[in-house]
Amino acid sequence: MCVNRISQQIASKLKGAVALTHPLGCGQFGLDYSYTVRTLSGLGSNPNVYGVIVVGLGCENISSELLAKNISKSNRIVEFFDVQETRGGSIAAIEKGVKLGKKMIGASKEVKREPFDFSHLTLGLECGSSDSISFISANPVVGIISNKIVKLGGTSILPEFTEWIGTEHLLTKRAVNIEVADEIRSILNKFLENAKKLGIDFKNVQPTPGNIKGGLTTIEEKSLGTIIKSGESPIQGLLEYSEKPKGKGLWLMIEPGLDIESMTGLAAAGAQVIIMTTSRGSPCGNPISPVIKVCGNKRSCDMMTGNIDIDASSIFTEKTRIENIAEILWDKLKATCNGEKTKAEYLGFDDLAISRVNTLLSILYDR
Amino acid sequence: MPKHLDNFIIMHPDDNCATALKDTLPQTELYIKDRVIVIIQFIPLGHKIALIDIKKGDFVKKYGQIIGKATRIIKAGEQIHTHNLKSYYLEVKKK
């Protein structure tokens, strides 16, 4: 993080390169340490990445060497160096990075595009800036796509566990075995208890005043509309934040429902594409995985046309069937896999944030 | 699969509520097969109405699932919201 600007300057001089920077301190500990290592290693290992240059400062506890070692397990070109070990400081480090990058770009030209089927695809399922409209339009559309990916032998990941609350009877029924069902039950049951211990009354948290104004009445109604993005596929298991699925099919990721952190975790888990439903309109993207925006709200589609990839509002205005919008989204997903840019990519929106376990700190500082 | 009606959508065949696809005025008539439901009050986009008379204590279902328990009688065509529906999940959790 102390070399963020150096990484950005290197990337700005290399065609097709992105700088993965993050703003939080280098002395990570506890769960925040493992989240950061797993996320940065995972982002570098995502199938969308050809090669990686890990730039370190030299004194951080997550070393460039450690990240390079983790990323190299995914069989791709990895270089690493520390700025404090580079004579000439940051200017020399930028030159070094650009030189390494140019070499990588040259080598990448040898790689030939090959066709692959959907069993190789990992899809991230996200929703953000939602309202009651999403839950009867864009979210059911995404559910159809997730089902289809799983049926074709692919992988799909549903994050945002705080929005599964009230639906454990459904999620546990879809679990592939009793252990997975128990895990789902345990995390959701304990959540309300743990929140209470921290002085949070969940009744006042969900649904939000905006949700209620939009017509959502209860927590279970909101969660049902959220998990519909995962269709009806069996649930293979729970993943920790940024953890890679251990097999194909649908997986749940334990992540507390924050869009940028969530999509960073999905990309780190290997999602090559993320579909995000957004009813009020969210512009955010991801540096590694293209984000396809699906919006069911006519007003938002009109107001933020430069941010929305799939306009699902004809479900309301023309009674278009949800299945028909799903066909349009399926075509967009295929086009995105084949390199067509999403709106967030055109705009260069490369939001990245690693989830933090803030509650741990609040306990440490408790006096 | 969800079923479109005039101005409303039913998310699952088991549901006893429908969700407004646009702001709907009172007295609007809603045709379901051979039945006619008259909308009782103004229903904003995204809000729910009862498809049948619902007794106090009955479950309200959307997506084919329980979304809460009626806290009073809800007539067919009447709005369902925080004034007549509460979370069943949080009630069970409290026990």
XYZ file of N, CA, C and O in Angstrom, chain A residues 61-236:
704
model
N 4.475 -6.843 6.475
C 4.428 -8.247 6.929
C 3.799 -9.176 5.903
O 3.906 -10.390 6.026
N 3.136 -8.619 4.885
C 2.714 -9.458 3.753
C 3.696 -9.141 2.628
O 3.577 -8.105 1.971
N 4.690 -10.017 2.449
C 5.784 -9.673 1.531
C 5.394 -9.923 0.078
O 4.518 -10.744 -0.219
N 6.097 -9.218 -0.816
C 5.879 -9.428 -2.252
C 6.255 -10.865 -2.617
O 5.614 -11.470 -3.473
N 7.251 -11.409 -1.929
C 7.697 -12.775 -2.218
C 6.591 -13.789 -1.882
O 6.319 -14.710 -2.657
N 5.947 -13.576 -0.724
C 4.857 -14.490 -0.316
C 3.726 -14.469 -1.337
O 3.232 -15.512 -1.771
N 3.303 -13.259 -1.740
C 2.205 -13.151 -2.714
C 2.602 -13.773 -4.044
O 1.815 -14.492 -4.671
N 3.851 -13.522 -4.473
C 4.329 -14.079 -5.753
C 4.321 -15.603 -5.694
O 3.925 -16.268 -6.654
N 4.739 -16.143 -4.556
C 4.765 -17.602 -4.388
C 3.342 -18.175 -4.481
O 3.094 -19.160 -5.180
N 2.408 -17.532 -3.784
C 1.007 -17.997 -3.829
C 0.439 -17.934 -5.250
O -0.224 -18.856 -5.704
N 0.701 -16.812 -5.924
C 0.127 -16.623 -7.264
C 0.752 -17.612 -8.259
O 0.068 -18.132 -9.140
N 2.049 -17.905 -8.076
C 2.724 -18.795 -9.043
C 2.152 -20.219 -9.005
O 2.285 -20.968 -9.968
N 1.460 -20.561 -7.912
C 0.817 -21.892 -7.842
C -0.273 -22.028 -8.910
O -0.678 -23.132 -9.255
N -0.765 -20.894 -9.412
C -1.816 -20.948 -10.431
C -1.228 -20.992 -11.840
O -1.942 -20.764 -12.818
N 0.075 -21.298 -11.943
C 0.725 -21.490 -13.253
C 0.646 -20.279 -14.165
O 0.135 -20.371 -15.271
N 1.126 -19.164 -13.700
C 1.233 -18.012 -14.598
C 2.531 -17.275 -14.296
O 3.174 -17.551 -13.281
N 2.898 -16.384 -15.191
C 4.157 -15.653 -15.008
C 4.005 -14.682 -13.841
O 3.057 -13.889 -13.808
N 4.907 -14.757 -12.885
C 4.869 -13.829 -11.744
C 6.270 -13.272 -11.518
O 7.246 -14.020 -11.498
N 6.373 -11.979 -11.399
C 7.631 -11.322 -11.025
C 7.361 -10.561 -9.737
O 6.235 -10.156 -9.479
N 8.397 -10.381 -8.926
C 8.210 -9.552 -7.732
C 9.501 -8.819 -7.392
O 10.594 -9.278 -7.740
N 9.366 -7.677 -6.794
C 10.538 -6.954 -6.278
C 10.087 -5.953 -5.224
O 8.899 -5.615 -5.148
N 11.061 -5.515 -4.404
C 10.759 -4.517 -3.373
C 11.471 -3.202 -3.692
O 12.642 -3.207 -4.109
N 10.757 -2.125 -3.487
C 11.295 -0.804 -3.830
C 12.532 -0.492 -2.975
O 13.511 0.077 -3.471
N 12.528 -0.899 -1.700
C 13.683 -0.604 -0.830
C 14.936 -1.368 -1.260
O 16.033 -1.066 -0.800
N 14.759 -2.366 -2.104
C 15.910 -3.135 -2.606
C 16.282 -2.714 -4.028
O 17.070 -3.391 -4.686
N 15.677 -1.625 -4.504
C 15.940 -1.181 -5.876
C 16.757 0.109 -5.840
O 16.263 1.130 -5.355
N 18.022 0.055 -6.309
C 18.867 1.264 -6.274
C 18.254 2.328 -7.183
O 17.940 2.039 -8.337
N 18.060 3.514 -6.609
C 17.431 4.579 -7.390
C 16.010 4.869 -6.930
O 15.344 5.752 -7.462
N 15.543 4.086 -5.952
C 14.236 4.372 -5.345
C 13.066 4.223 -6.301
O 13.095 3.380 -7.203
N 12.083 5.065 -6.123
C 10.825 4.856 -6.841
C 10.965 5.017 -8.351
O 10.314 4.294 -9.112
N 11.807 5.950 -8.808
C 11.935 6.143 -10.275
C 12.509 4.871 -10.903
O 11.989 4.363 -11.908
N 13.538 4.333 -10.258
C 14.140 3.092 -10.767
C 13.134 1.949 -10.677
O 13.076 1.089 -11.568
N 12.307 1.955 -9.611
C 11.310 0.885 -9.439
C 10.263 0.947 -10.549
O 9.851 -0.091 -11.084
N 9.854 2.168 -10.895
C 8.863 2.301 -11.989
C 9.478 1.777 -13.287
O 8.865 1.000 -14.019
N 10.733 2.177 -13.542
C 11.404 1.707 -14.769
C 11.496 0.184 -14.784
O 11.239 -0.459 -15.793
N 11.840 -0.378 -13.626
C 11.980 -1.837 -13.526
C 10.641 -2.532 -13.794
O 10.565 -3.497 -14.564
N 9.618 -1.997 -13.185
C 8.278 -2.580 -13.362
C 7.833 -2.516 -14.812
O 7.295 -3.497 -15.353
N 8.072 -1.381 -15.461
C 7.657 -1.216 -16.859
C 8.430 -2.193 -17.751
O 7.855 -2.832 -18.645
N 9.722 -2.356 -17.453
C 10.556 -3.274 -18.246
C 10.019 -4.718 -18.114
O 9.833 -5.415 -19.116
N 9.741 -5.120 -16.875
C 9.201 -6.471 -16.644
C 7.846 -6.639 -17.337
O 7.566 -7.668 -17.957
N 7.049 -5.600 -17.253
C 5.709 -5.643 -17.843
C 5.758 -5.754 -19.358
O 4.995 -6.525 -19.956
N 6.663 -5.000 -19.977
C 6.771 -5.030 -21.446
C 7.168 -6.420 -21.917
O 6.680 -6.914 -22.937
N 8.048 -7.049 -21.152
C 8.487 -8.406 -21.483
C 7.287 -9.374 -21.412
O 7.087 -10.208 -22.289
N 6.496 -9.185 -20.364
C 5.311 -10.034 -20.183
C 4.316 -9.838 -21.321
O 3.757 -10.803 -21.833
N 4.102 -8.585 -21.689
C 3.149 -8.294 -22.774
C 3.634 -8.942 -24.073
O 2.843 -9.546 -24.810
N 4.932 -8.874 -24.318
C 5.512 -9.512 -25.512
C 5.225 -11.002 -25.514
O 4.747 -11.562 -26.515
N 5.462 -11.645 -24.378
C 5.251 -13.097 -24.266
C 3.765 -13.446 -24.402
O 3.410 -14.489 -24.959
N 2.897 -12.556 -23.916
C 1.451 -12.842 -23.931
C 0.918 -12.932 -25.359
O -0.119 -13.533 -25.606
N 1.622 -12.302 -26.291
C 1.149 -12.308 -27.694
C 1.221 -13.696 -28.315
O 0.588 -13.959 -29.332
N 2.025 -14.570 -27.705
C 2.142 -15.952 -28.195
C 0.887 -16.774 -27.845
O 0.656 -17.829 -28.416
N 0.139 -16.295 -26.846
C -1.020 -17.072 -26.381
C -2.148 -16.981 -27.410
O -2.486 -15.894 -27.871
N -2.697 -18.142 -27.777
C -3.790 -18.158 -28.768
C -5.132 -18.288 -28.042
O -5.242 -19.015 -27.059
N -6.133 -17.579 -28.560
C -7.485 -17.712 -28.001
C -8.035 -19.088 -28.342
O -7.914 -19.545 -29.470
N -8.629 -19.717 -27.340
C -9.208 -21.045 -27.556
C -10.656 -21.040 -27.084
O -10.972 -20.382 -26.094
N -11.531 -21.781 -27.767
C -12.915 -21.841 -27.266
C -12.982 -22.664 -25.981
O -12.199 -23.596 -25.801
N -13.872 -22.285 -25.084
C -14.103 -23.118 -23.894
C -15.584 -23.104 -23.544
O -16.298 -22.180 -23.923
N -16.034 -24.133 -22.882
C -17.462 -24.199 -22.563
C -17.735 -23.627 -21.164
O -16.799 -23.247 -20.451
N -19.001 -23.592 -20.801
C -19.393 -22.914 -19.560
C -18.948 -23.636 -18.289
O -19.035 -23.080 -17.204
N -18.479 -24.881 -18.436
C -18.003 -25.584 -17.236
C -16.746 -24.902 -16.681
O -16.380 -25.103 -15.531
N -16.090 -24.078 -17.509
C -14.889 -23.365 -17.047
C -15.220 -22.023 -16.397
O -14.326 -21.344 -15.912
N -16.488 -21.663 -16.440
C -16.840 -20.316 -15.978
C -17.230 -20.292 -14.502
O -17.927 -21.180 -14.022
N -16.750 -19.280 -13.798
C -17.216 -19.006 -12.442
C -17.892 -17.632 -12.469
O -17.288 -16.646 -12.879
N -19.145 -17.626 -12.049
C -19.947 -16.406 -12.101
C -20.172 -15.870 -10.689
O -20.501 -16.631 -9.784
N -19.982 -14.570 -10.505
C -20.276 -13.931 -9.222
C -21.654 -13.283 -9.272
O -22.001 -12.658 -10.274
N -22.440 -13.446 -8.194
C -23.809 -12.907 -8.146
C -23.863 -11.791 -7.113
O -23.667 -12.041 -5.933
N -24.131 -10.594 -7.581
C -24.064 -9.448 -6.672
C -25.326 -8.611 -6.819
O -25.912 -8.565 -7.899
N -25.774 -7.965 -5.727
C -26.764 -6.906 -5.929
C -26.435 -5.734 -5.037
O -25.911 -5.895 -3.945
N -26.694 -4.546 -5.548
C -26.354 -3.351 -4.784
C -27.213 -2.189 -5.208
O -27.679 -2.138 -6.347
N -27.396 -1.268 -4.287
C -28.317 -0.158 -4.479
C -29.655 -0.709 -4.990
O -30.136 -0.354 -6.052
N -30.214 -1.615 -4.185
C -31.432 -2.338 -4.572
C -32.663 -1.605 -4.053
O -32.572 -0.744 -3.189
N -33.805 -1.976 -4.592
C -35.086 -1.615 -3.987
C -36.051 -2.739 -4.295
O -35.653 -3.755 -4.874
N -37.308 -2.570 -3.929
C -38.252 -3.678 -4.087
C -38.395 -4.095 -5.546
O -38.783 -5.216 -5.845
N -38.063 -3.191 -6.461
C -38.195 -3.487 -7.889
C -37.218 -4.591 -8.310
O -37.570 -5.493 -9.069
N -35.964 -4.519 -7.783
C -34.949 -5.538 -8.127
C -35.467 -6.931 -7.845
O -35.191 -7.876 -8.574
N -36.178 -7.058 -6.704
C -36.509 -8.380 -6.191
C -37.613 -9.075 -6.981
O -37.847 -10.263 -6.802
N -38.310 -8.299 -7.838
C -39.328 -8.933 -8.685
C -38.937 -8.854 -10.160
O -39.703 -9.264 -11.016
N -37.753 -8.309 -10.481
C -37.366 -8.200 -11.897
C -35.944 -8.716 -12.120
O -35.754 -9.873 -12.484
N -34.940 -7.871 -11.875
C -33.552 -8.227 -12.206
C -33.062 -9.460 -11.439
O -32.384 -10.326 -12.016
N -33.409 -9.571 -10.156
C -32.908 -10.716 -9.377
C -33.430 -12.059 -9.885
O -32.637 -12.985 -10.050
N -34.753 -12.201 -10.159
C -35.202 -13.470 -10.752
C -34.552 -13.754 -12.118
O -34.298 -14.908 -12.440
N -34.255 -12.707 -12.886
C -33.572 -12.887 -14.181
C -32.194 -13.527 -13.940
O -31.818 -14.496 -14.600
N -31.467 -12.999 -12.963
C -30.133 -13.525 -12.658
C -30.224 -14.965 -12.125
O -29.358 -15.795 -12.409
N -31.299 -15.266 -11.393
C -31.513 -16.638 -10.903
C -31.554 -17.643 -12.043
O -30.989 -18.732 -11.954
N -32.196 -17.263 -13.140
C -32.285 -18.144 -14.314
C -30.881 -18.381 -14.894
O -30.512 -19.505 -15.246
N -30.085 -17.320 -14.946
C -28.716 -17.422 -15.507
C -27.843 -18.311 -14.609
O -27.097 -19.167 -15.097
N -27.949 -18.117 -13.289
C -27.139 -18.923 -12.367
C -27.502 -20.408 -12.509
O -26.617 -21.274 -12.588
N -28.807 -20.706 -12.570
C -29.254 -22.099 -12.780
C -28.623 -22.685 -14.042
O -28.173 -23.829 -14.056
N -28.629 -21.891 -15.101
C -28.150 -22.350 -16.401
C -26.644 -22.669 -16.345
O -26.207 -23.700 -16.855
N -25.883 -21.774 -15.711
C -24.434 -21.981 -15.573
C -24.168 -23.285 -14.816
O -23.331 -24.096 -15.212
N -24.906 -23.477 -13.722
C -24.700 -24.685 -12.904
C -25.083 -25.939 -13.707
O -24.362 -26.935 -13.698
N -26.193 -25.873 -14.440
C -26.628 -27.022 -15.271
C -25.594 -27.361 -16.332
O -25.447 -28.524 -16.714
N -24.875 -26.351 -16.818
C -23.865 -26.580 -17.856
C -22.514 -26.961 -17.252
O -21.501 -26.982 -17.938
N -22.502 -27.228 -15.957
C -21.270 -27.705 -15.309
C -20.375 -26.606 -14.785
O -19.228 -26.865 -14.395
N -20.859 -25.376 -14.780
C -20.054 -24.252 -14.302
C -20.222 -24.003 -12.808
O -20.789 -24.826 -12.083
N -19.725 -22.843 -12.377
C -19.705 -22.501 -10.955
C -20.334 -21.128 -10.766
O -20.180 -20.251 -11.611
N -21.029 -20.967 -9.650
C -21.680 -19.703 -9.362
C -21.500 -19.428 -7.863
O -21.523 -20.367 -7.065
N -21.295 -18.164 -7.500
C -21.055 -17.831 -6.085
C -22.006 -16.724 -5.633
O -22.070 -15.657 -6.248
N -22.726 -16.988 -4.538
C -23.608 -15.981 -3.945
C -22.975 -15.446 -2.664
O -22.825 -16.184 -1.687
N -22.566 -14.169 -2.611
C -22.010 -13.599 -1.369
C -23.115 -12.954 -0.521
O -24.287 -13.293 -0.662
N -22.750 -12.045 0.361
C -23.685 -11.193 1.119
C -24.560 -11.977 2.102
O -25.795 -11.976 1.984
N -23.935 -12.641 3.072
C -24.690 -13.526 3.965
C -25.711 -12.792 4.838
O -26.695 -13.389 5.269
N -25.509 -11.496 5.061
C -26.484 -10.769 5.887
C -27.835 -10.674 5.181
O -28.836 -10.335 5.800
N -27.847 -10.958 3.884
C -29.106 -10.921 3.146
C -29.646 -12.327 2.860
O -30.460 -12.524 1.975
N -29.162 -13.310 3.634
C -29.777 -14.647 3.601
C -30.635 -14.846 4.855
O -31.333 -15.853 4.974
N -30.556 -13.886 5.784
C -31.245 -14.040 7.073
C -32.752 -14.205 6.880
O -33.376 -13.413 6.179
N -33.296 -15.237 7.477
C -34.725 -15.497 7.337
C -35.031 -16.520 6.261
O -36.188 -16.870 6.051
N -34.007 -16.985 5.571
C -34.252 -17.966 4.492
C -33.494 -19.265 4.736
O -33.354 -20.067 3.818
N -33.009 -19.469 5.983
C -32.177 -20.667 6.202
C -32.928 -21.967 5.939
O -32.331 -22.954 5.534
N -34.293 -21.940 6.140
C -35.064 -23.164 5.873
C -34.975 -23.568 4.402
O -35.027 -24.745 4.071
N -34.832 -22.571 3.523
C -34.724 -22.859 2.083
C -33.294 -23.230 1.708
O -33.053 -24.173 0.969
N -32.345 -22.448 2.246
C -30.934 -22.690 1.893
C -30.474 -24.052 2.413
O -29.787 -24.791 1.701
N -30.883 -24.400 3.636
C -30.458 -25.694 4.196
C -31.066 -26.851 3.400
O -30.423 -27.868 3.206
N -32.292 -26.661 2.904
C -32.942 -27.702 2.090
C -32.174 -27.945 0.794
O -32.186 -29.032 0.249
N -31.507 -26.891 0.311
C -30.765 -27.015 -0.946
C -29.313 -27.462 -0.726
O -28.577 -27.653 -1.697
N -28.899 -27.590 0.551
C -27.516 -27.993 0.843
C -27.280 -29.428 0.375
O -28.174 -30.271 0.486
N -26.071 -29.702 -0.169
C -25.798 -31.039 -0.717
C -25.694 -32.110 0.367
O -25.898 -33.277 0.104
N -25.352 -31.706 1.593
C -25.311 -32.696 2.674
C -25.595 -32.005 4.015
O -25.715 -30.781 4.096
N -25.686 -32.814 5.050
C -26.088 -32.315 6.368
C -25.049 -31.365 6.958
O -25.394 -30.395 7.631
N -23.765 -31.606 6.656
C -22.704 -30.733 7.189
C -22.868 -29.311 6.645
O -22.753 -28.331 7.380
N -23.120 -29.225 5.333
C -23.297 -27.902 4.713
C -24.540 -27.228 5.297
O -24.518 -26.042 5.636
N -25.613 -28.000 5.473
C -26.853 -27.450 6.052
C -26.573 -26.909 7.459
O -27.014 -25.808 7.808
N -25.824 -27.679 8.249
C -25.503 -27.247 9.622
C -24.688 -25.956 9.625
O -24.904 -25.085 10.460
N -23.739 -25.868 8.681
C -22.902 -24.669 8.597
C -23.742 -23.431 8.289
O -23.548 -22.373 8.876
N -24.675 -23.598 7.335
C -25.543 -22.472 6.945
C -26.396 -22.049 8.150
O -26.494 -20.869 8.490
N -26.983 -23.054 8.820
C -27.848 -22.781 9.973
C -27.054 -22.069 11.063
O -27.503 -21.088 11.643
N -25.848 -22.571 11.284
C -25.020 -22.043 12.372
C -24.657 -20.573 12.132
O -24.828 -19.740 13.022
N -24.202 -20.239 10.932
C -23.778 -18.839 10.710
C -24.967 -17.895 10.803
O -24.859 -16.809 11.382
N -26.132 -18.330 10.294
C -27.287 -17.427 10.324
C -27.915 -17.336 11.716
O -28.338 -16.273 12.142
N -27.946 -18.470 12.431
C -28.501 -18.436 13.786
C -27.648 -17.587 14.712
O -28.155 -16.830 15.522
N -26.333 -17.752 14.577
C -25.440 -17.027 15.486
C -25.382 -15.545 15.182
O -25.019 -14.752 16.025
N -25.728 -15.190 13.940
C -25.577 -13.791 13.541
C -26.393 -12.850 14.422
O -25.877 -11.846 14.917
N -27.673 -13.197 14.637
C -28.525 -12.318 15.440
C -28.022 -12.247 16.887
O -28.017 -11.183 17.495
N -27.587 -13.430 17.410
C -27.043 -13.467 18.784
C -25.809 -12.582 18.898
O -25.668 -11.783 19.823
N -24.873 -12.742 17.931
C -23.624 -11.979 17.959
C -23.885 -10.478 17.822
O -23.258 -9.659 18.487
N -24.835 -10.144 16.934
C -25.169 -8.733 16.732
C -25.692 -8.133 18.040
O -25.333 -7.022 18.426
N -26.528 -8.931 18.730
C -27.107 -8.475 19.995
C -26.008 -8.194 21.018
O -26.056 -7.196 21.735
N -24.990 -9.097 21.059
C -23.868 -8.919 21.990
C -23.143 -7.600 21.737
O -22.574 -6.999 22.630
N -23.108 -7.180 20.477
C -22.442 -5.925 20.119
C -23.392 -4.733 20.230
O -23.060 -3.617 19.830
N -24.599 -5.004 20.774
C -25.552 -3.918 20.988
C -26.326 -3.522 19.746
O -26.862 -2.422 19.659
N -26.367 -4.419 18.729
C -27.099 -4.098 17.499
C -28.421 -4.870 17.509
O -28.428 -6.088 17.606
N -29.558 -4.122 17.437
C -30.856 -4.782 17.319
C -31.183 -4.891 15.837
O -31.463 -3.893 15.183
N -31.133 -6.125 15.336
C -31.255 -6.317 13.896
C -32.617 -5.890 13.353
O -32.734 -5.536 12.190
N -33.599 -5.903 14.241
C -34.953 -5.501 13.850
C -34.941 -4.075 13.265
O -35.717 -3.750 12.383
N -34.019 -3.250 13.780
C -33.966 -1.867 13.313
C -33.037 -1.687 12.114
O -32.845 -0.577 11.634
N -32.420 -2.793 11.673
C -31.450 -2.701 10.584
C -32.084 -3.084 9.232
O -31.887 -2.412 8.227
N -32.851 -4.198 9.236
C -33.437 -4.701 7.993
C -34.933 -4.965 8.172
O -35.307 -5.529 9.189
N -35.780 -4.705 7.213
C -35.471 -3.920 6.018
C -35.222 -2.450 6.368
O -35.711 -1.963 7.379
N -34.474 -1.769 5.534
C -34.117 -0.375 5.781
C -35.331 0.528 5.536
O -36.280 0.103 4.872
N -35.305 1.765 6.042
C -36.438 2.674 5.779
C -36.719 2.827 4.281
O -37.877 2.891 3.871
N -35.662 2.836 3.468
C -35.832 2.942 2.009
C -36.531 1.720 1.441
O -37.402 1.839 0.571
N -36.150 0.528 1.966
C -36.807 -0.719 1.547
C -38.293 -0.661 1.843
O -39.125 -1.032 1.016
N -38.624 -0.201 3.064
C -40.023 -0.158 3.506
C -40.817 0.818 2.628
O -41.911 0.505 2.178
N -40.201 1.950 2.332
C -40.844 2.928 1.454
C -41.104 2.305 0.074
O -42.100 2.588 -0.574
N -40.184 1.436 -0.346
C -40.309 0.779 -1.649
C -41.239 -0.418 -1.632
O -41.399 -1.070 -2.662
N -41.787 -0.760 -0.459
C -42.794 -1.822 -0.422
C -42.361 -3.110 0.265
O -43.157 -4.030 0.396
N -41.092 -3.196 0.702
C -40.657 -4.405 1.414
C -41.074 -4.286 2.874
O -40.831 -3.267 3.511
N -41.701 -5.343 3.396
C -42.286 -5.253 4.734
C -41.419 -5.935 5.791
O -41.238 -5.414 6.883
N -40.913 -7.137 5.483
C -40.205 -7.909 6.513
C -38.824 -8.349 6.024
O -38.557 -8.349 4.821
N -37.984 -8.745 6.988
C -36.636 -9.218 6.671
C -36.685 -10.432 5.751
O -35.910 -10.547 4.798
N -37.657 -11.354 6.009
C -37.698 -12.556 5.165
C -38.085 -12.225 3.728
O -37.580 -12.823 2.792
N -38.949 -11.217 3.570
C -39.329 -10.814 2.210
C -38.095 -10.283 1.461
O -37.859 -10.618 0.308
N -37.298 -9.474 2.154
C -36.104 -8.905 1.528
C -35.098 -10.008 1.153
O -34.581 -10.053 0.043
N -34.847 -10.912 2.110
C -33.859 -11.963 1.859
C -34.310 -12.910 0.750
O -33.502 -13.333 -0.071
N -35.605 -13.240 0.716
C -36.126 -14.112 -0.341
C -35.855 -13.509 -1.715
O -35.474 -14.210 -2.646
N -36.037 -12.192 -1.798
C -35.793 -11.494 -3.065
C -34.320 -11.451 -3.416
O -33.955 -11.396 -4.589
N -33.473 -11.484 -2.385
C -32.027 -11.424 -2.621
C -31.488 -12.779 -3.063
O -30.748 -12.865 -4.033
N -31.872 -13.848 -2.334
C -31.295 -15.163 -2.657
C -31.857 -15.733 -3.957
O -31.303 -16.698 -4.484
N -32.903 -15.128 -4.487
C -33.482 -15.598 -5.757
C -32.441 -15.505 -6.884
O -32.530 -16.219 -7.878
N -31.412 -14.655 -6.686
C -30.306 -14.558 -7.660
C -29.579 -15.885 -7.841
O -28.934 -16.111 -8.847
N -29.657 -16.746 -6.822
C -28.925 -18.015 -6.893
C -29.795 -19.125 -7.482
O -29.378 -20.282 -7.500
N -30.977 -18.799 -7.972
C -31.859 -19.792 -8.589
C -32.261 -20.875 -7.622
O -32.520 -20.601 -6.446
N -32.311 -22.099 -8.130
C -32.746 -23.215 -7.280
C -31.666 -24.278 -7.140
O -31.927 -25.372 -6.640
N -30.446 -23.994 -7.614
C -29.399 -25.033 -7.639
C -29.037 -25.507 -6.238
O -29.144 -24.743 -5.272
N -28.585 -26.772 -6.129
C -28.091 -27.271 -4.841
C -26.873 -26.458 -4.377
O -26.089 -25.987 -5.202
N -26.746 -26.299 -3.061
C -25.625 -25.527 -2.497
C -24.505 -26.483 -2.097
O -24.689 -27.368 -1.264
N -23.338 -26.281 -2.725
C -22.203 -27.203 -2.527
C -21.488 -26.968 -1.200
O -20.879 -27.877 -0.648
